Short mmCIF file of C-alpha atoms and ligand atoms in Angstrom, two decimals:
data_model
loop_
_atom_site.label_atom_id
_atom_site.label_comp_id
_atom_site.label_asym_id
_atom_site.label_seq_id
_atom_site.Cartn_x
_atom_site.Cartn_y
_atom_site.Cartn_z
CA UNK E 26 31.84 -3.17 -9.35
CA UNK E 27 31.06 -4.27 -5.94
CA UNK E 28 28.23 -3.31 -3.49
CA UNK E 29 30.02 -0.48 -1.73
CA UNK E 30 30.83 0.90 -5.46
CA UNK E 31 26.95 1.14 -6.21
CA UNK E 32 25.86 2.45 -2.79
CA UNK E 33 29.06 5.00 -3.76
CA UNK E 34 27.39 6.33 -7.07
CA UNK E 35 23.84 6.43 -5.52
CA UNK E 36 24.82 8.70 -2.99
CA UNK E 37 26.84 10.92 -4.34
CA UNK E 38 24.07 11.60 -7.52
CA UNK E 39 20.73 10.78 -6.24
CA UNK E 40 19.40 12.73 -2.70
CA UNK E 41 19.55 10.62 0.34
CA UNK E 42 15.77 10.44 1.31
CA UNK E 43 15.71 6.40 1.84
CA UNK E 44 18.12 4.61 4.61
CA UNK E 45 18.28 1.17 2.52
CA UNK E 46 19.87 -1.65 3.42
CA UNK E 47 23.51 -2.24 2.06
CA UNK E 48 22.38 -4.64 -0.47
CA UNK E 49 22.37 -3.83 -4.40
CA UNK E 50 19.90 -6.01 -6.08
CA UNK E 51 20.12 -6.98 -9.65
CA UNK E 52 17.52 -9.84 -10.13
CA UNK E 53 14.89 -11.25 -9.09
CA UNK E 54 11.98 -14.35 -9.31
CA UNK E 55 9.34 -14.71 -7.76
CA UNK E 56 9.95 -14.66 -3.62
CA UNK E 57 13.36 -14.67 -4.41
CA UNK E 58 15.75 -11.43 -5.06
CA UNK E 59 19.54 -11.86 -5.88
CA UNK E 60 22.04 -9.16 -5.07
CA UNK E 61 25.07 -8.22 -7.65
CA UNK E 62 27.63 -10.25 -5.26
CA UNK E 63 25.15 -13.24 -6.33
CA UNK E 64 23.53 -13.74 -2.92
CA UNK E 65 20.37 -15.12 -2.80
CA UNK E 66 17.84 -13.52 -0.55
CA UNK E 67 13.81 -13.89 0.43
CA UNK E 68 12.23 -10.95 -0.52
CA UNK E 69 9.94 -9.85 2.79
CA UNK E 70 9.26 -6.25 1.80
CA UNK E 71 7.85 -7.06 -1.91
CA UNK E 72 8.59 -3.20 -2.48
CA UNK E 73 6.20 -2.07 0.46
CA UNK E 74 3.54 -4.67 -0.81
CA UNK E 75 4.03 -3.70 -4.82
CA UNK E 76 5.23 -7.21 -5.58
CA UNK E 77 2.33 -9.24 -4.35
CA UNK E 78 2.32 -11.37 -7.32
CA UNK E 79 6.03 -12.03 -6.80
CA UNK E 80 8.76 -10.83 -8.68
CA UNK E 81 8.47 -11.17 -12.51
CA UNK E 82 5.50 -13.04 -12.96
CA UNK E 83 5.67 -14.93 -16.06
CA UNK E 84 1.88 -13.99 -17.27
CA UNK E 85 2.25 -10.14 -16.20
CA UNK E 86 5.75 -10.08 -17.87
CA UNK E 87 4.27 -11.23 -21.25
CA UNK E 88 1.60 -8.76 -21.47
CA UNK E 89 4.27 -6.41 -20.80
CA UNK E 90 6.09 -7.37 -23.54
CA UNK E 91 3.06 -8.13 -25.85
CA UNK E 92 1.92 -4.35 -25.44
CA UNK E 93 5.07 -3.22 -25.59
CA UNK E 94 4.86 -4.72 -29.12
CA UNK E 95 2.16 -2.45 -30.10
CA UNK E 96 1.31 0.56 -28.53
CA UNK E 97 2.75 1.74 -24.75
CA UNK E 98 1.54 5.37 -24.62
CA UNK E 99 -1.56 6.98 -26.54
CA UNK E 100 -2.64 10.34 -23.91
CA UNK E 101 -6.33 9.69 -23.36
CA UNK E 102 -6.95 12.48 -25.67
CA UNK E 103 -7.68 9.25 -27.70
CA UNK E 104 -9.19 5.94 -26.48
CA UNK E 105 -6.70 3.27 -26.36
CA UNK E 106 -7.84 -0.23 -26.90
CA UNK E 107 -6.80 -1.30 -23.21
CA UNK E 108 -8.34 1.10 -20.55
CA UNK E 109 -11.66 0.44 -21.39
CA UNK E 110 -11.06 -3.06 -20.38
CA UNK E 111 -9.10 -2.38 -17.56
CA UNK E 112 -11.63 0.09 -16.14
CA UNK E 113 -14.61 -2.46 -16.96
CA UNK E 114 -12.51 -5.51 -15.11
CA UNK E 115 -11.44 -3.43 -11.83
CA UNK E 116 -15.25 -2.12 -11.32
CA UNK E 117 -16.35 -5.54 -11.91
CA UNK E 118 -13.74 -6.94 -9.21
CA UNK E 119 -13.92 -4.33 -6.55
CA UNK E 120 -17.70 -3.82 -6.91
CA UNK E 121 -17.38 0.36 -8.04
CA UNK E 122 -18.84 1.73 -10.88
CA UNK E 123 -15.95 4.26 -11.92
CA UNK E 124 -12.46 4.80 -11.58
CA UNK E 125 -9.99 7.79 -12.37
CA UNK E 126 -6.53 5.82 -13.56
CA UNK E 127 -3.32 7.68 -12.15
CA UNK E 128 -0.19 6.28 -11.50
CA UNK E 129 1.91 6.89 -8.11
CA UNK E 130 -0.31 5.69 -4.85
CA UNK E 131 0.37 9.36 -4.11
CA UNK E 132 -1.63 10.95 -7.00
CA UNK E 133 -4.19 7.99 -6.01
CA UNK E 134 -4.93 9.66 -2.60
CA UNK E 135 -5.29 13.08 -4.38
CA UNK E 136 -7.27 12.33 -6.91
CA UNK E 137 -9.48 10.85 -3.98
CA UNK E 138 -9.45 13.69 -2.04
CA UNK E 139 -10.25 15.87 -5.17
CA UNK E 140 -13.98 13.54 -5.73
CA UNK E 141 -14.54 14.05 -2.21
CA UNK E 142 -14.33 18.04 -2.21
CA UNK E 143 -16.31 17.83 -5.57
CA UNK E 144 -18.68 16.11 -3.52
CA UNK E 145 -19.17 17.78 -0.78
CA UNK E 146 -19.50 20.80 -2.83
CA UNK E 147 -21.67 19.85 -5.54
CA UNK E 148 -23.98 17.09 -3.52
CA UNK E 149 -23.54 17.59 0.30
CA UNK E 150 -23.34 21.39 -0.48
CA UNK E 151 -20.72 22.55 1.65
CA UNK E 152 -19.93 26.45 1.00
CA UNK E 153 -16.88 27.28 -1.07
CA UNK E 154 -13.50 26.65 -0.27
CA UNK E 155 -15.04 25.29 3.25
CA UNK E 156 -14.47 21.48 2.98
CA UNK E 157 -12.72 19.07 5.65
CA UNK E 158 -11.73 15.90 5.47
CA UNK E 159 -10.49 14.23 8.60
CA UNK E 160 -7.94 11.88 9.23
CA UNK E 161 -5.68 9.91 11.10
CA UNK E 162 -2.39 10.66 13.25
CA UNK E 163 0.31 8.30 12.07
CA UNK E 164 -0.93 8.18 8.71
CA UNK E 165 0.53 7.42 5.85
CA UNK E 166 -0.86 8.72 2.27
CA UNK E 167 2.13 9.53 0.37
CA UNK E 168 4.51 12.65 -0.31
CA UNK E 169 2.98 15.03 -2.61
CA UNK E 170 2.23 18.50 -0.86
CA UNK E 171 -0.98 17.55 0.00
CA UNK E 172 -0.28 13.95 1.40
CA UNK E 173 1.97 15.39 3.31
CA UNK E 174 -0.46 18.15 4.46
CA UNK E 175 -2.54 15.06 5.85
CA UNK E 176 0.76 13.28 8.18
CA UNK E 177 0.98 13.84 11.47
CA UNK E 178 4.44 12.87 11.07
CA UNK E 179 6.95 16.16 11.73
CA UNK E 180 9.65 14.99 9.73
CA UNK E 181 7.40 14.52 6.62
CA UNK E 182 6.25 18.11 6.85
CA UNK E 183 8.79 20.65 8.66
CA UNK E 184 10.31 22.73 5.66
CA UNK E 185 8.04 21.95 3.05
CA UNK E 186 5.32 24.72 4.08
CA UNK E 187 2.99 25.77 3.40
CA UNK E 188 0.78 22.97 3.60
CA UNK E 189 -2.86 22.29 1.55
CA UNK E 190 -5.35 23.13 4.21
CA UNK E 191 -8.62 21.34 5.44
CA UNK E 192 -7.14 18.29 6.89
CA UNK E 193 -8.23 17.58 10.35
CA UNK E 194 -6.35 14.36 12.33
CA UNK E 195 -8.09 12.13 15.00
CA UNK E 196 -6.53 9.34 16.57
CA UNK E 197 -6.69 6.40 14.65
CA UNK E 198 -8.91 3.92 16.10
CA UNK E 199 -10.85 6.19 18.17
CA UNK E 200 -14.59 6.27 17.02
CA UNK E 201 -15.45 9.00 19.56
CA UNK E 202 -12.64 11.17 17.85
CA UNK E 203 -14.41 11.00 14.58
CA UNK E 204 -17.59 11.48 15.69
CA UNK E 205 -16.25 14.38 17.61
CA UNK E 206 -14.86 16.25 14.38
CA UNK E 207 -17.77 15.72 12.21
CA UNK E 208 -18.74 19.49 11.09
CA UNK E 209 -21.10 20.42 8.66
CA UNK E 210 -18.67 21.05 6.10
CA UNK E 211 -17.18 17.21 6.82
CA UNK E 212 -16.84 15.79 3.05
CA UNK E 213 -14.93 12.75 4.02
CA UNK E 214 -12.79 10.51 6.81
CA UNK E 215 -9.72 9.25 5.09
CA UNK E 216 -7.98 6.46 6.73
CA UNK E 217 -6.38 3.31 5.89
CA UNK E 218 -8.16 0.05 6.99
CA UNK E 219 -4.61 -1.28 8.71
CA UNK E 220 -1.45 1.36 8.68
CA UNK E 221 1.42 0.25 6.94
CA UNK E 222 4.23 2.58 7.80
CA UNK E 223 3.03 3.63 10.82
CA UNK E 224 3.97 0.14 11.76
CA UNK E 225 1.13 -2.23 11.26
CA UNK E 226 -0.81 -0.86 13.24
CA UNK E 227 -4.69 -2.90 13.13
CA UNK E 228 -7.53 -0.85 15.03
CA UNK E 229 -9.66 -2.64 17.46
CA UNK E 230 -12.34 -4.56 16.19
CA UNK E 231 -15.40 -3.12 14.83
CA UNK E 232 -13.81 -0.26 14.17
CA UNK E 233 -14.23 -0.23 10.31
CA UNK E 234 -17.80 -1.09 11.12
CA UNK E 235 -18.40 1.91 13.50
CA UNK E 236 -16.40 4.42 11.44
CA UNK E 237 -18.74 3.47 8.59
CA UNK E 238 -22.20 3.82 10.60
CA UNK E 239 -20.76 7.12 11.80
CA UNK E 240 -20.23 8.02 8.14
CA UNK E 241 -23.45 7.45 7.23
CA UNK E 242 -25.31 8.98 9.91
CA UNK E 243 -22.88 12.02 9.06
CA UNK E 244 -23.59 12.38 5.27
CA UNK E 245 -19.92 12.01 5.05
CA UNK E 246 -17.54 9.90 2.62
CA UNK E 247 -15.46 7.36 4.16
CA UNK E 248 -12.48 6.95 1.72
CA UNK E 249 -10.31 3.47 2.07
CA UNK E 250 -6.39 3.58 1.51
CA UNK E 251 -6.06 0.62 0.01
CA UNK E 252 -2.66 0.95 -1.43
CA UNK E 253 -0.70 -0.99 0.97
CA UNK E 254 -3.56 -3.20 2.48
CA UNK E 255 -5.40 -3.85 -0.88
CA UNK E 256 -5.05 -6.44 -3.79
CA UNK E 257 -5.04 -9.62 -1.62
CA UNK E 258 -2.62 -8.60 1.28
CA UNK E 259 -4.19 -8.93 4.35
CA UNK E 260 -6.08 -11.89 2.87
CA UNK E 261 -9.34 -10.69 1.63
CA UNK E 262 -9.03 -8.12 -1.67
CA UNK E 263 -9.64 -5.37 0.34
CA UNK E 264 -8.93 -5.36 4.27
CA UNK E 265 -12.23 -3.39 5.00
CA UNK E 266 -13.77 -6.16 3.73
CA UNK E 267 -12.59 -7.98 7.07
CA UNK E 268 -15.71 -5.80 8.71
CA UNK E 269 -17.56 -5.64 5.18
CA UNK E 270 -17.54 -2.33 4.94
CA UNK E 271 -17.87 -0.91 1.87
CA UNK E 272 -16.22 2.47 1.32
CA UNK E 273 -17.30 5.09 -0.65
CA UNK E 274 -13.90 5.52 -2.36
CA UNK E 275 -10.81 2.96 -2.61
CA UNK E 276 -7.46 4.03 -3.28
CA UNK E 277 -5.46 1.58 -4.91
CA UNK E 278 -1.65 1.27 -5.77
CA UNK E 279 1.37 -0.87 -5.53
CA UNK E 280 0.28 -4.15 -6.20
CA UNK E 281 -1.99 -3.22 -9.31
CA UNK E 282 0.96 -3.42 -11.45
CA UNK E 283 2.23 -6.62 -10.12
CA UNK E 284 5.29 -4.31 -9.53
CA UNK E 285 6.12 -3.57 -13.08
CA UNK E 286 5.08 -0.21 -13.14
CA UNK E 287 3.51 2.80 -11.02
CA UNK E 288 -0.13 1.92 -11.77
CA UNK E 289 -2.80 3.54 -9.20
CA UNK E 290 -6.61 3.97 -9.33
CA UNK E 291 -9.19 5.36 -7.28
CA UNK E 292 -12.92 3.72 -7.54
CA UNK E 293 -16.39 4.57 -6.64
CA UNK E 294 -19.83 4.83 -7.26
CA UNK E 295 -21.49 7.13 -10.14
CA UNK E 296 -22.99 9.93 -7.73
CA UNK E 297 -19.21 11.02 -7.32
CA UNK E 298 -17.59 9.80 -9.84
CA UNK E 299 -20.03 10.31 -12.34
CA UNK E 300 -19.40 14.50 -11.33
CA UNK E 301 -15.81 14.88 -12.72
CA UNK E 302 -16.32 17.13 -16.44
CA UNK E 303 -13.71 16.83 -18.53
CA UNK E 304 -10.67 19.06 -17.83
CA UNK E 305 -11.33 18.55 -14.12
CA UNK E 306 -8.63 16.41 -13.45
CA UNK E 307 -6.17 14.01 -15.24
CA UNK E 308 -3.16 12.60 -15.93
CA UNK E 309 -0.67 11.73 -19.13
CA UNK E 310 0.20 8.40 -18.67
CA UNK E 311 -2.64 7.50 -16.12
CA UNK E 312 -5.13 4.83 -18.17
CA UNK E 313 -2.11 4.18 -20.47
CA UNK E 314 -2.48 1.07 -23.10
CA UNK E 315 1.05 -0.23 -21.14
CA UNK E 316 -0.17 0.05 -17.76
CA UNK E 317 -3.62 -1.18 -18.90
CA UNK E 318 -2.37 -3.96 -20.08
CA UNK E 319 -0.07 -4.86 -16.91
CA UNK E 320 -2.92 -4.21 -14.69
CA UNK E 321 -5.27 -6.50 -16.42
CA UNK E 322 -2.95 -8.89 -16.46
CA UNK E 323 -1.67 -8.49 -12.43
CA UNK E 324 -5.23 -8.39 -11.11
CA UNK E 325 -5.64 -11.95 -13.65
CA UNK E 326 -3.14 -13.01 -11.54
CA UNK E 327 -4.79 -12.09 -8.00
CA UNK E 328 -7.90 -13.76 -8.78
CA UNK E 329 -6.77 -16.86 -10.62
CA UNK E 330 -3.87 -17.58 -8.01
CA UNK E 331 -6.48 -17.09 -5.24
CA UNK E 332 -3.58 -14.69 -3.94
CA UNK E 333 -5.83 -13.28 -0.92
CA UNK E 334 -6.58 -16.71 -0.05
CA UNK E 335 -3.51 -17.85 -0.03
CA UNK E 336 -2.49 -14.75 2.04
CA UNK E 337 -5.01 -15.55 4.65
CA UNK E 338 -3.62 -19.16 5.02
CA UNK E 339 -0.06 -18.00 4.84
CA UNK E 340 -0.09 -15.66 7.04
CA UNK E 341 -1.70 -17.28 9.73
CA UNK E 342 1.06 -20.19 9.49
CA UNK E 343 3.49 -17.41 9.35
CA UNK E 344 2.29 -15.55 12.30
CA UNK E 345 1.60 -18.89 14.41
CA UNK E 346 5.13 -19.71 13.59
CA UNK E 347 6.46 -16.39 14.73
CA UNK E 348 4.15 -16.40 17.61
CA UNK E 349 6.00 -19.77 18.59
CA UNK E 350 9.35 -17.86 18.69
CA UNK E 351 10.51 -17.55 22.34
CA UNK E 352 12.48 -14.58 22.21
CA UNK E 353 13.28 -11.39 24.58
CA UNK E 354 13.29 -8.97 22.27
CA UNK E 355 9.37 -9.48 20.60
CA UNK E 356 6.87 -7.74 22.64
CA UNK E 357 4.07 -8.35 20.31
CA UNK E 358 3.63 -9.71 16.57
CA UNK E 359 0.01 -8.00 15.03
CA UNK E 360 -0.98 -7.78 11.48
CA UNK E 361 -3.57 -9.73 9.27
CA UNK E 362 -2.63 -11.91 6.24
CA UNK E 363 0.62 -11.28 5.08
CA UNK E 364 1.22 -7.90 6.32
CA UNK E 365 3.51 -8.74 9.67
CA UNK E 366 4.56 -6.44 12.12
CA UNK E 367 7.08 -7.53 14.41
CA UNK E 368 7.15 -5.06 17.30
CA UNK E 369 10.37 -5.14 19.19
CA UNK E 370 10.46 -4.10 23.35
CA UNK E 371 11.07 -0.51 24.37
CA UNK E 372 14.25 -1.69 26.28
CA UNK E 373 15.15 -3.03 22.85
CA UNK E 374 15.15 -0.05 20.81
CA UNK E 375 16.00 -0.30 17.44
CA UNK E 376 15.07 -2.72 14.78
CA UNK E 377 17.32 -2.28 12.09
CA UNK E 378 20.04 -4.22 13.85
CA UNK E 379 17.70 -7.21 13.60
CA UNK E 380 17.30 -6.16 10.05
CA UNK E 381 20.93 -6.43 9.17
CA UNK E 382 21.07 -9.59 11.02
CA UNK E 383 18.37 -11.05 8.84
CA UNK E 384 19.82 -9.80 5.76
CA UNK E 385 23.30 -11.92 6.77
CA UNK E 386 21.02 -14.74 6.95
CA UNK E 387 19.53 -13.79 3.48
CA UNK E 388 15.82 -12.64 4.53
CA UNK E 389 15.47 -8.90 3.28
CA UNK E 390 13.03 -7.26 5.88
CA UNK E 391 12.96 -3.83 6.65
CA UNK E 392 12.11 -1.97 9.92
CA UNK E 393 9.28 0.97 10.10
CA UNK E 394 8.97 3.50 12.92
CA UNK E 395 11.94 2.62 14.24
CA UNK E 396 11.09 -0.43 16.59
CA UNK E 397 9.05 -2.49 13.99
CA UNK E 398 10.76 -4.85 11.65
CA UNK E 399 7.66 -5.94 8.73
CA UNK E 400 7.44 -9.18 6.93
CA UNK E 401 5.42 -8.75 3.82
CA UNK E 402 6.70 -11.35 1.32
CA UNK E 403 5.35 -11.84 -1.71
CA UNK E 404 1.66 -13.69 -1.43
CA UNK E 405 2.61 -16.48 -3.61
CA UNK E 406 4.90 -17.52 -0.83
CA UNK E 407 4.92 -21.16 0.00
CA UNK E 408 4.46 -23.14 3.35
CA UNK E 409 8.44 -24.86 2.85
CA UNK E 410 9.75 -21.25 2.33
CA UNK E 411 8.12 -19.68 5.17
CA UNK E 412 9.39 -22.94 7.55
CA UNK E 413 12.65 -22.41 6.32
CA UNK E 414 12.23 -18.39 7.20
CA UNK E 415 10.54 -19.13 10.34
CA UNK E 416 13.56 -20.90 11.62
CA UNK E 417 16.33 -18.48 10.11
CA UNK E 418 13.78 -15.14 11.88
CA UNK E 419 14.07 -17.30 15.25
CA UNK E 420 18.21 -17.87 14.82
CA UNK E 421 17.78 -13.86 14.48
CA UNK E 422 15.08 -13.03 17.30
CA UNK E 423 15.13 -16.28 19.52
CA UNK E 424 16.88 -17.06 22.89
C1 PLP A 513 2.85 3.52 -0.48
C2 PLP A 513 1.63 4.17 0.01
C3 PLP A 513 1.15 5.37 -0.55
C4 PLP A 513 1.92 6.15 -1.59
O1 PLP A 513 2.15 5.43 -2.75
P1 PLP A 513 3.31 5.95 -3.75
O2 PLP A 513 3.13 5.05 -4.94
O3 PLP A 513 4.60 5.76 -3.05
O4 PLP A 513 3.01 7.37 -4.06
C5 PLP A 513 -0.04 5.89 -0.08
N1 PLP A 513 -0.73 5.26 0.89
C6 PLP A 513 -0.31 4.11 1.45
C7 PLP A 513 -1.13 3.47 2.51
C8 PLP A 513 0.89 3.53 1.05
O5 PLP A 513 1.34 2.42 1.64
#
């Protein structure tokens, strides 16, 4: 079997939602992916920031296997002998004092927006069936029916009607906006500190820091996707932490599993969490003794790598160095840590070209919203690597 022979099968049995790159990967280590021609490539995607720990991470893999050796599933209509832990080491990290487990970033943002109705109803006292949360145009919060009530985006929405309602979009990074929306029945602003598909896009400064002061004045929750941004990426744990703000709920995903599995969380204090009654919401395999395990052992490996240090350092020596690039097609490189977006000229157009160029090269980067091409390797990159991908990007983007 060659490449064309996979891409063959995949199309004809699974739907054709993604637009991948022609490249069929069967290994991988670390920042390093191989495909099943044996090319060796950089991994600059990590799986949209899932692999921050790298690919296969020795420690992760062996609690992986070590659970696997006992028990994997258990339903949380018994206690496992994992969760607790898990749940005890994530409030401890992050600073919450609860968290409801799910798995898919997706289910993350819905089980956020679930405490935040329950909130506003039960504390703020917003009359039945009357809550709004407000949002942001370009979003991204997943693809369930309701995270894709929240996009702005037509393409994510048109023929999947109808929609959850009580979603209200702003611009994002317009304080004014959200100040503007605020109603009485405004449970909570739901944005994401930096957005990731909508093409690294980073709001002006002081923006987290306003939004939150409006919040407050408001009586309303802020809630923090953190799925993309969080777990070290952007160089702190969490990028609101860049302004420290402290949201009133986090939504985390992707990197919690160190890529091993669909692990997601979201975390906050007891007067909302503290509200949920059992039966009010839940999961099978969220909490799991597998996933418990995995997550203990990838957020081990955050804080004993120093991963959002490291992400910091590395990607300002990765940004400086694409900075230095002289090229015509870059109008602008923006981002923080090691989540890079490379925006490309209007005259330019389209970035996947650049992508396929980069993937002859052996970088694997892909592009998002068309004229963006985003370089998110895995944060346990190293300065040689990212000189020897500096000068391969420039071959790609440079006079
Ligand atoms: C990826 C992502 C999600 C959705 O996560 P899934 O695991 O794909 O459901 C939600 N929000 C943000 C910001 C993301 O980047």
């Amino acid at each position: 079997m060659h490449t064309a022979d996979y891409i063959d099968l995949e199309r004809t049995y699974a739907t054709h939602t993604y637009t991948p790159l022609d490249v069929v990967l069967s290994r991988g280590e670390g920042v390093w992916v191989w495909d099943v021609e044996g090319k060796k490539y950089l991994d600059c995607l990590s799986a949209y920031s899932a692999l921050n720990q790298g690919h296969r991470h020795p420690h992760i893999i062996a609690a992986m296997i070590e659970q696997a050796g006992r028990v994997t599933l258990t339903s949380r209509a018994f206690y496992n002998d994992q969760f607790p832990f898990l749940a005890k080491e994530l409030c401890e990290l992050t600073g919450y004092d609860m968290l409801i487990m799910m798995n898919s970033g997706a289910e993350a943002v819905e089980a956020g927006i679930k405490s935040a109705r329950l909130w506003g109803y039960q504390v703020k006292g917003i009359p039945d069936n009357q809550a709004e949360i407000i949002v942001c145009g370009h979003n991204f919060h997943g693809r369930t029916i309701t995270a894709i009530s929240l996009s702005t985006t037509p393409l994510y929405k048109k023929d999947f009607g109808p929609l959850t309602p009580g979603f209200k979009p702003i611009p994002f990074g317009d304080v004014e906006a959200l100040e503007a929306a605020i109603t009485p029945n405004t449970a909570g602003f739901l944005m994401e500190p930096i957005q990731g598909e909508g093409g690294v896009i980073v709001p002006p400064d002081g923006y987290l820091r306003a939004v939150r002061e409006i919040c407050d004045r408001h009586n309303v929750l802020l809630l923090a996707d953190e799925i993309q941004t969080g777990l070290g990426r952007t160089g702190k744990l969490f990028a609101c932490e860049w302004e420290d703000v402290r949201p009133d709920i986090v939504l985390i995903g992707k990197a919690l599993s160190g890529g091993m599995m669909p692990i997601s969380a979201a975390l906050g204090d007891h007067e909302i969490m503290g509200l949920y009654k059992p039966g009010m919401h839940g999961s099978t395999f969220g909490g799991n003794p597998m996933a418990s395990a995995v997550a203990r052992a990838a957020l081990r490996v955050i804080v004993d790598e120093q991963l959002s240090e490291r992400a910091q350092e590395m990607g300002t020596y990765f940004m400086d160095g694409l900075r230095a690039i002289d090229s015509p097609y870059v109008a602008e490189i923006r981002g923080k840590g090691l989540l890079v977006g490379v925006v490309l000229k209007d005259e330019v157009g389209d970035a996947r070209p650049f992508c396929e160029q980069l993937q002859e090269r052996g970088i694997l980067a892909h592009e998002t919203h068309e004229t963006v091409i985003r370089f998110a390797p895995p944060l346990i990159i190293t300065r040689d690597v990212l000189d020897w991908a500096i000068g391969e990007i420039a071959t790609v983007l440079g006079r």
